[in-house]
PDB file of C-alpha atoms in Angstrom:
ATOM      1  CA  PRO A 168     -32.391   1.474   7.096  1.00  0.00           C
ATOM      2  CA  THR A 169     -34.578  -1.118   5.362  1.00  0.00           C
ATOM      3  CA  LYS A 170     -35.329   0.460   2.003  1.00  0.00           C
ATOM      4  CA  LEU A 171     -34.539   3.367  -0.275  1.00  0.00           C
ATOM      5  CA  ASP A 172     -36.909   6.331  -0.057  1.00  0.00           C
ATOM      6  CA  ALA A 173     -38.748   7.890  -3.017  1.00  0.00           C
ATOM      7  CA  SER A 174     -35.606   9.788  -4.029  1.00  0.00           C
ATOM      8  CA  GLY A 175     -33.528   6.569  -4.026  1.00  0.00           C
ATOM      9  CA  VAL A 176     -31.673   7.279  -0.772  1.00  0.00           C
ATOM     10  CA  ALA A 177     -31.435   5.370   2.513  1.00  0.00           C
ATOM     11  CA  SER A 178     -30.111   7.001   5.671  1.00  0.00           C
ATOM     12  CA  PHE A 179     -29.504   6.685   9.391  1.00  0.00           C
ATOM     13  CA  THR A 180     -28.227   9.025  12.082  1.00  0.00           C
ATOM     14  CA  VAL A 181     -25.428   8.682  14.594  1.00  0.00           C
ATOM     15  CA  THR A 182     -25.930  10.737  17.741  1.00  0.00           C
ATOM     16  CA  TYR A 183     -23.088  11.660  20.095  1.00  0.00           C
ATOM     17  CA  PHE A 184     -23.643  12.711  23.709  1.00  0.00           C
ATOM     18  CA  ALA A 185     -21.043  14.555  25.757  1.00  0.00           C
ATOM     19  CA  SER A 186     -21.788  12.290  28.730  1.00  0.00           C
ATOM     20  CA  HIS A 187     -21.632   9.076  26.724  1.00  0.00           C
ATOM     21  CA  LYS A 188     -18.137   7.914  27.623  1.00  0.00           C
ATOM     22  CA  ASP A 189     -16.918   4.358  28.165  1.00  0.00           C
ATOM     23  CA  ASN A 190     -20.307   2.935  27.061  1.00  0.00           C
ATOM     24  CA  VAL A 191     -22.195   4.758  29.826  1.00  0.00           C
ATOM     25  CA  THR A 192     -25.794   5.412  28.780  1.00  0.00           C
ATOM     26  CA  PRO A 193     -26.381   9.162  28.459  1.00  0.00           C
ATOM     27  CA  ASP A 194     -28.716  10.902  30.828  1.00  0.00           C
ATOM     28  CA  LYS A 195     -32.213  11.275  29.347  1.00  0.00           C
ATOM     29  CA  ASN A 196     -31.975  15.035  29.761  1.00  0.00           C
ATOM     30  CA  ASP A 197     -28.586  15.231  28.038  1.00  0.00           C
ATOM     31  CA  LYS A 198     -28.639  17.043  24.708  1.00  0.00           C
ATOM     32  CA  PRO A 199     -26.699  15.579  21.774  1.00  0.00           C
ATOM     33  CA  SER A 200     -23.318  17.179  21.214  1.00  0.00           C
ATOM     34  CA  LYS A 201     -23.269  16.070  17.596  1.00  0.00           C
ATOM     35  CA  VAL A 202     -25.643  14.359  15.143  1.00  0.00           C
ATOM     36  CA  ILE A 203     -24.336  12.886  11.899  1.00  0.00           C
ATOM     37  CA  THR A 204     -26.626  11.679   9.116  1.00  0.00           C
ATOM     38  CA  VAL A 205     -25.250   8.974   6.861  1.00  0.00           C
ATOM     39  CA  LYS A 206     -26.860   8.639   3.429  1.00  0.00           C
ATOM     40  CA  SER A 207     -26.375   6.286   0.504  1.00  0.00           C
ATOM     41  CA  THR A 208     -28.061   5.331  -2.738  1.00  0.00           C
ATOM     42  CA  THR A 209     -26.874   1.743  -2.233  1.00  0.00           C
ATOM     43  CA  LEU A 210     -29.030  -0.050   0.326  1.00  0.00           C
ATOM     44  CA  LYS A 211     -26.671  -2.997   0.782  1.00  0.00           C
ATOM     45  CA  GLU A 212     -23.728  -0.741   1.682  1.00  0.00           C
ATOM     46  CA  ILE A 213     -25.599   1.451   4.143  1.00  0.00           C
ATOM     47  CA  VAL A 214     -27.196  -1.566   5.864  1.00  0.00           C
ATOM     48  CA  SER A 215     -23.766  -3.156   6.197  1.00  0.00           C
ATOM     49  CA  LEU A 216     -22.279   0.048   7.685  1.00  0.00           C
ATOM     50  CA  HIS A 217     -25.229   0.433  10.090  1.00  0.00           C
ATOM     51  CA  LYS A 218     -24.824  -3.143  11.346  1.00  0.00           C
ATOM     52  CA  MET A 219     -21.076  -2.712  11.764  1.00  0.00           C
ATOM     53  CA  LEU A 220     -21.501   0.473  13.820  1.00  0.00           C
ATOM     54  CA  LYS A 221     -24.285  -1.054  15.893  1.00  0.00           C
ATOM     55  CA  ARG A 222     -22.248  -4.148  16.701  1.00  0.00           C
ATOM     56  CA  GLY A 223     -19.081  -2.141  17.267  1.00  0.00           C
ATOM     57  CA  ASP A 224     -16.917  -4.883  15.728  1.00  0.00           C
ATOM     58  CA  TYR A 225     -14.772  -2.747  13.470  1.00  0.00           C
ATOM     59  CA  GLU A 226     -11.059  -2.137  13.649  1.00  0.00           C
ATOM     60  CA  VAL A 227      -8.814   0.585  12.345  1.00  0.00           C
ATOM     61  CA  GLY A 228      -5.451  -0.702  11.224  1.00  0.00           C
ATOM     62  CA  ILE A 229      -2.256   1.280  11.052  1.00  0.00           C
ATOM     63  CA  ILE A 230       0.786   0.231   9.071  1.00  0.00           C
ATOM     64  CA  ALA A 231       3.778   2.345   9.944  1.00  0.00           C
ATOM     65  CA  GLY A 232       7.494   2.317  10.545  1.00  0.00           C
ATOM     66  CA  ALA A 233      10.249   4.430  12.063  1.00  0.00           C
ATOM     67  CA  ASN A 234      10.726   6.153   8.687  1.00  0.00           C
ATOM     68  CA  ARG A 235       9.293   6.128   5.157  1.00  0.00           C
ATOM     69  CA  TYR A 236      11.514   3.232   4.075  1.00  0.00           C
ATOM     70  CA  GLU A 237      10.380   1.010   6.927  1.00  0.00           C
ATOM     71  CA  THR A 238       6.752   2.008   6.385  1.00  0.00           C
ATOM     72  CA  ALA A 239       6.966   0.920   2.729  1.00  0.00           C
ATOM     73  CA  VAL A 240       8.565  -2.362   3.811  1.00  0.00           C
ATOM     74  CA  ASN A 241       5.807  -2.982   6.366  1.00  0.00           C
ATOM     75  CA  VAL A 242       3.170  -2.397   3.689  1.00  0.00           C
ATOM     76  CA  ALA A 243       5.052  -4.838   1.421  1.00  0.00           C
ATOM     77  CA  LYS A 244       5.164  -7.456   4.189  1.00  0.00           C
ATOM     78  CA  LYS A 245       1.365  -7.404   4.300  1.00  0.00           C
ATOM     79  CA  HIS A 246       1.511  -8.428   0.651  1.00  0.00           C
ATOM     80  CA  LYS A 247       4.345 -10.967   0.743  1.00  0.00           C
ATOM     81  CA  GLU A 248       6.943 -12.119   3.262  1.00  0.00           C
ATOM     82  CA  LYS A 249       8.857 -14.514   1.007  1.00  0.00           C
ATOM     83  CA  ILE A 250       8.898 -15.763  -2.560  1.00  0.00           C
ATOM     84  CA  ALA A 251       8.481 -19.519  -2.610  1.00  0.00           C
ATOM     85  CA  ALA A 252      11.517 -21.340  -3.993  1.00  0.00           C
ATOM     86  CA  LYS A 253       9.243 -23.265  -6.401  1.00  0.00           C
ATOM     87  CA  ASN A 254       8.289 -19.935  -7.989  1.00  0.00           C
ATOM     88  CA  ALA A 255      11.886 -18.929  -8.685  1.00  0.00           C
ATOM     89  CA  THR A 256      11.262 -19.431 -12.395  1.00  0.00           C
ATOM     90  CA  ALA A 257       8.018 -17.423 -12.401  1.00  0.00           C
ATOM     91  CA  ALA A 258       7.646 -13.733 -13.137  1.00  0.00           C
ATOM     92  CA  ASN A 259       8.455 -12.010  -9.864  1.00  0.00           C
ATOM     93  CA  ASN A 260       8.531  -8.249  -9.658  1.00  0.00           C
ATOM     94  CA  ILE A 261       9.201  -5.480  -7.181  1.00  0.00           C
ATOM     95  CA  VAL A 262       8.807  -1.786  -7.989  1.00  0.00           C
ATOM     96  CA  LEU A 263      11.414   0.589  -6.566  1.00  0.00           C
ATOM     97  CA  VAL A 264      11.214   4.386  -6.445  1.00  0.00           C
ATOM     98  CA  ASN A 265      13.292   7.088  -4.794  1.00  0.00           C
ATOM     99  CA  GLY A 266      11.911   7.838  -1.337  1.00  0.00           C
ATOM    100  CA  GLU A 267      12.479  11.547  -1.915  1.00  0.00           C
ATOM    101  CA  SER A 268      10.765  11.552  -5.319  1.00  0.00           C
ATOM    102  CA  LEU A 269       7.225  10.688  -4.372  1.00  0.00           C
ATOM    103  CA  VAL A 270       5.763  11.873  -7.678  1.00  0.00           C
ATOM    104  CA  ASP A 271       7.501   8.883  -9.278  1.00  0.00           C
ATOM    105  CA  GLY A 272       5.832   6.744  -6.604  1.00  0.00           C
ATOM    106  CA  LEU A 273       2.432   7.914  -7.807  1.00  0.00           C
ATOM    107  CA  ALA A 274       3.342   7.058 -11.379  1.00  0.00           C
ATOM    108  CA  ALA A 275       4.605   3.654 -10.225  1.00  0.00           C
ATOM    109  CA  ALA A 276       1.329   2.533  -8.628  1.00  0.00           C
ATOM    110  CA  PRO A 277      -0.401   1.327 -11.838  1.00  0.00           C
ATOM    111  CA  LEU A 278       2.757  -0.571 -12.817  1.00  0.00           C
ATOM    112  CA  ALA A 279       2.841  -2.309  -9.426  1.00  0.00           C
ATOM    113  CA  ALA A 280      -0.814  -3.273  -9.814  1.00  0.00           C
ATOM    114  CA  LYS A 281      -0.137  -4.786 -13.253  1.00  0.00           C
ATOM    115  CA  LEU A 282       2.960  -6.801 -12.363  1.00  0.00           C
ATOM    116  CA  THR A 283       3.042 -10.157 -10.548  1.00  0.00           C
ATOM    117  CA  LEU A 284       4.854 -11.474  -7.484  1.00  0.00           C
ATOM    118  CA  ASP A 285       5.087 -15.113  -6.410  1.00  0.00           C
ATOM    119  CA  GLY A 286       2.429 -16.103  -8.942  1.00  0.00           C
ATOM    120  CA  ALA A 287      -0.143 -13.548  -7.805  1.00  0.00           C
ATOM    121  CA  ALA A 288      -1.274 -10.295  -9.390  1.00  0.00           C
ATOM    122  CA  GLY A 289       0.062  -7.070  -7.935  1.00  0.00           C
ATOM    123  CA  THR A 290       3.361  -6.272  -6.282  1.00  0.00           C
ATOM    124  CA  SER A 291       4.822  -3.824  -3.792  1.00  0.00           C
ATOM    125  CA  VAL A 292       6.336  -0.388  -4.202  1.00  0.00           C
ATOM    126  CA  LEU A 293       9.514  -0.041  -2.135  1.00  0.00           C
ATOM    127  CA  LEU A 294      11.570   3.074  -1.496  1.00  0.00           C
ATOM    128  CA  SER A 295      15.262   3.618  -2.109  1.00  0.00           C
ATOM    129  CA  LYS A 296      17.878   6.286  -1.757  1.00  0.00           C
ATOM    130  CA  THR A 297      19.512   7.647  -4.896  1.00  0.00           C
ATOM    131  CA  ASP A 298      22.804   5.747  -4.786  1.00  0.00           C
ATOM    132  CA  SER A 299      22.088   2.786  -2.509  1.00  0.00           C
ATOM    133  CA  LEU A 300      19.390   0.756  -0.830  1.00  0.00           C
ATOM    134  CA  PRO A 301      18.447   1.895   2.657  1.00  0.00           C
ATOM    135  CA  LYS A 302      18.969  -0.753   5.331  1.00  0.00           C
ATOM    136  CA  GLU A 303      15.235  -1.456   5.719  1.00  0.00           C
ATOM    137  CA  THR A 304      14.638  -2.041   2.000  1.00  0.00           C
ATOM    138  CA  LYS A 305      17.775  -4.150   1.553  1.00  0.00           C
ATOM    139  CA  GLU A 306      16.929  -6.393   4.510  1.00  0.00           C
ATOM    140  CA  TYR A 307      13.398  -6.930   3.202  1.00  0.00           C
ATOM    141  CA  LEU A 308      14.635  -7.808  -0.293  1.00  0.00           C
ATOM    142  CA  GLU A 309      17.212 -10.229   1.101  1.00  0.00           C
ATOM    143  CA  ASN A 310      14.574 -11.920   3.248  1.00  0.00           C
ATOM    144  CA  LEU A 311      12.088 -12.002   0.367  1.00  0.00           C
ATOM    145  CA  VAL A 312      14.468 -14.137  -1.727  1.00  0.00           C
ATOM    146  CA  SER A 313      16.255 -15.987   1.075  1.00  0.00           C
ATOM    147  CA  ASP A 314      14.818 -19.336  -0.090  1.00  0.00           C
ATOM    148  CA  ILE A 315      15.993 -18.737  -3.663  1.00  0.00           C
ATOM    149  CA  ALA A 316      19.507 -19.548  -4.821  1.00  0.00           C
ATOM    150  CA  VAL A 317      21.452 -16.497  -6.002  1.00  0.00           C
ATOM    151  CA  SER A 318      21.664 -18.030  -9.485  1.00  0.00           C
ATOM    152  CA  ALA A 319      17.838 -18.175  -9.657  1.00  0.00           C
ATOM    153  CA  ARG A 320      17.292 -14.612  -8.457  1.00  0.00           C
ATOM    154  CA  LYS A 321      17.494 -13.439 -12.065  1.00  0.00           C
ATOM    155  CA  HIS A 322      13.787 -14.396 -12.174  1.00  0.00           C
ATOM    156  CA  VAL A 323      13.078 -11.566  -9.727  1.00  0.00           C
ATOM    157  CA  THR A 324      12.971  -8.217 -11.497  1.00  0.00           C
ATOM    158  CA  ILE A 325      13.437  -4.936  -9.694  1.00  0.00           C
ATOM    159  CA  ASN A 326      11.533  -2.350 -11.738  1.00  0.00           C
ATOM    160  CA  LEU A 327      13.059   1.083 -11.183  1.00  0.00           C
ATOM    161  CA  VAL A 328      10.678   3.983 -11.715  1.00  0.00           C
ATOM    162  CA  GLY A 329      12.778   7.079 -12.224  1.00  0.00           C
ATOM    163  CA  GLY A 330      15.745   8.276 -14.209  1.00  0.00           C
ATOM    164  CA  GLU A 331      19.423   8.000 -13.284  1.00  0.00           C
ATOM    165  CA  SER A 332      19.313  11.293 -11.375  1.00  0.00           C
ATOM    166  CA  VAL A 333      16.997   9.736  -8.754  1.00  0.00           C
ATOM    167  CA  LEU A 334      18.009   6.060  -9.015  1.00  0.00           C
ATOM    168  CA  SER A 335      21.665   5.905 -10.008  1.00  0.00           C
ATOM    169  CA  GLU A 336      23.698   3.263 -11.798  1.00  0.00           C
ATOM    170  CA  SER A 337      25.504   2.465  -8.536  1.00  0.00           C
ATOM    171  CA  LEU A 338      22.118   1.408  -7.145  1.00  0.00           C
ATOM    172  CA  VAL A 339      21.593  -0.756 -10.231  1.00  0.00           C
ATOM    173  CA  ASP A 340      24.989  -2.384  -9.603  1.00  0.00           C
ATOM    174  CA  GLU A 341      24.055  -3.086  -5.987  1.00  0.00           C
ATOM    175  CA  LEU A 342      20.807  -4.773  -7.047  1.00  0.00           C
ATOM    176  CA  LYS A 343      22.567  -6.855  -9.692  1.00  0.00           C
ATOM    177  CA  GLU A 344      25.184  -7.943  -7.154  1.00  0.00           C
ATOM    178  CA  MET A 345      22.294  -9.258  -5.047  1.00  0.00           C
ATOM    179  CA  GLY A 346      21.313 -11.378  -8.057  1.00  0.00           C
ATOM    180  CA  PHE A 347      18.303  -9.394  -9.283  1.00  0.00           C
ATOM    181  CA  LYS A 348      17.406  -8.506 -12.844  1.00  0.00           C
ATOM    182  CA  VAL A 349      16.874  -4.737 -13.154  1.00  0.00           C
ATOM    183  CA  GLU A 350      14.598  -2.840 -15.535  1.00  0.00           C
ATOM    184  CA  ARG A 351      14.175   0.918 -15.625  1.00  0.00           C
ATOM    185  CA  PHE A 352      11.176   3.049 -16.473  1.00  0.00           C
ATOM    186  CA  GLY A 353      12.565   6.537 -16.414  1.00  0.00           C
ATOM    187  CA  GLY A 354      13.181   9.683 -18.350  1.00  0.00           C
ATOM    188  CA  ASP A 355      14.828  13.052 -17.964  1.00  0.00           C
ATOM    189  CA  ASN A 356      11.968  14.327 -15.789  1.00  0.00           C
ATOM    190  CA  ARG A 357       8.870  13.132 -13.949  1.00  0.00           C
ATOM    191  CA  GLU A 358       6.650  13.611 -16.984  1.00  0.00           C
ATOM    192  CA  GLU A 359       8.828  11.379 -19.161  1.00  0.00           C
ATOM    193  CA  THR A 360       9.000   8.809 -16.380  1.00  0.00           C
ATOM    194  CA  SER A 361       5.218   8.689 -16.056  1.00  0.00           C
ATOM    195  CA  LEU A 362       4.919   8.250 -19.834  1.00  0.00           C
ATOM    196  CA  GLU A 363       7.363   5.336 -19.750  1.00  0.00           C
ATOM    197  CA  VAL A 364       5.224   3.669 -17.078  1.00  0.00           C
ATOM    198  CA  ALA A 365       2.038   4.378 -19.047  1.00  0.00           C
ATOM    199  CA  ARG A 366       3.502   2.804 -22.187  1.00  0.00           C
ATOM    200  CA  GLU A 367       4.358  -0.350 -20.253  1.00  0.00           C
TER     201      GLU A 367
END
């Protein structure tokens, strides 16, 4: 595609051949097994996509873990491995939701985007069990602050999204014993919790 047509659209087609496997050129008599037309009203975007497909230099990344807790930790690691000791007096935040209460996780996303971690905008959403941290989350948190003295960990706030029925006071005690400051955004139900996040 080099320009938008009269209707303001640019397009190109991608043709698949059944015999085109492992970069083998299809036989001239082979009929396409599938033809996809890609259209866009933004020339720059469609040109970029066309070049990427033509060059074949794209990658699909997967971030996963053995369970939901480890997957959340692996996503967080892409964001931050450690908090620098020099930033122990800065506003550092982690958002924590119950791994079985994913609606609270949806409500937590805008809060995580607004908060800061290690001097940069945006922070991670980690998953917990109701009464205690799962092993994967606890190990990540301990590693995240391993360069920070326990007395300075009060500058790292764990923001709980959910009421006491999904994130209990025993969990709060565990986090405080690790040296973290804890704040809660939660109500009696998911609607109240989402309103608490929205107000913040």
